[in-house]
Amino acid sequence: MMKKSTEVLVIGGGVTGCGVLFDLAQRGFKCILLERGGLSNGTSGRFHGLLHSGARYAVKDAATARECIRENFILRKILPHCIEDCGHIFVVTPEDPPDYAEALYQTCQEVGIPIEEISVAEALRREPLLNPQIRRSFLTPDASVETWETCQTLVEAAAAYGAEILLYHEVVGVTVEQDRATGATVKNTVTGEEMRVACDLLVNAAGPWAGRVAALAGCRVTVHSSKGTLVAMNYRLVNTIIHRCRPVGDGDILVPVGTVAVIGTTSVSVPNPDCYAIEDWEVRKMLDNGAALIPSLKRFRPLRAWAGVRPLYQEQNVGQDMRSLTRGHALLDHAPRDGVDNFVTITGGKWTTYRLMAAETVDLVCQKLNTKRAGRTADTILSPPGRRAFHRLGSRLEKVEKAGIEEQLICECELVTRPQIEAGLARHEQNIINDLRRDLRVGMGPCQGGFCAYRAAGILQEQKNLPAQQVNQALLDFLQERWKGMLPVLWGQNLRQAQLDQGIYQGLLGLDKLPLNLRRWAEGRVGEIETEGYFELP
């Protein structure tokens, strides 16, 4: 069995784990990150992409709201290339309680969140599809974030300091000797090979799976799994984030993300963060509530539905009401708590507060390893040279137009070129087309991979000279991941699009004629986590 050693071992490749890794590496620690899938494969890659100002929580949870606005301003400074400063409007619809608007305005001012009321006419001028019956509207500094680019930026910056990143590696055991965590047994989820990693200290940043990791060391951590379902529409209906002005509820946020718009979310307790269904009532609720913001929303095509699982931390039993739990974070030292030293868990929190969570975690690591090293992440600009500006939707089109016809366009929906695909494949050791989706948004536009997936598979074969069975496996795994999200919204024009995709991949390319072992619809795909809802090839 292969063996490695390090000072600090970080479990979890979501934005918090990546933030911890970068902070550790910048403070001079030798460190390794383990993630059982690709980067941002769990909760961090399954939300609507909102960089909170804190206004959503201001009325109910002032402490979380204050953290969000402080971190919002810091992330705008250090990661501008990962943020689209699209703006944010709270709107009071005829169905919303009129007194909530005043409470929101006052509490935002109290906790330091910039808020400005604009006229309804000005809101409609900015977003013509908005419900013309809205009564009031307010601007706050929320924004949209690109989570995969953020995580990639953080691990690349950590690697520059010497950190090591092991993707598709799952922790299957934690070694505890004389009441101290001393390492982990790790399984490669693609090859099945195992290895041991020895460490001085172990950080559990596994999100909804933090309880499972803690249990491997004999510690009990209660993390409540709250499923949030989202629906992507086939058109960028708005250029500004639109948010209903009412107590937090289902389907009250519409976020422009790339070429589409995302409406979300629900909050449903699930027993298993790896296996959960998208239920019909959730999709209907998203579309019904979305229509209160944009009355014409149902005339557009829902592309797919998916869900992420929020890790909410609260030790006592809370029943089924996930909305009542705090969105704040918790840092657990397992020495005084459970009698296991050199083992800490960071859980709960928001994407927006990842940097703060990482800084507090590494401060505790320093304390436990008896060393003083100041953190610098709040002042370290991570944007690459020449990209120290906010992300803009039109930037890819400008690059394609400047490059002319020399660069083949592989994904027309998201404007991804052949050189970008080739560079993406070169970065990854594993032959997983879903990594291109996370890196470049391949297959995330209106055709959902209908025309770009087989092209990407062809480039994969050509570049890596793989046997046909391996390429077919990668293509089928990608399509199953994309198509399973279409099942809950198969009607009207989306059903016609699905039939076209089915005709291409089964009628023309004969994927349904492949050996049975490639279909595996009852199992998770290579490198992926969920096992629920796969498209069943006839």
Coordinates of C-alpha atoms in Angstrom, one line a residue, residues 156 164-165 182 208 218 297 327 355 377 421 479 483:
E156 CA -3.7 26.3 -7.6
E164 CA -0.9 18.6 -2.7
I165 CA -4.4 17.9 -4.0
T182 CA -2.5 10.4 13.3
P208 CA -22.9 17.2 4.9
G218 CA -15.1 7.6 17.0
L297 CA -41.5 32.5 -16.4
R327 CA -26.9 29.2 8.7
R355 CA -12.7 32.4 3.9
T377 CA -6.0 35.6 3.1
I421 CA -11.2 21.5 -24.1
L479 CA -24.8 11.9 -20.3
W483 CA -30.0 13.7 -18.4

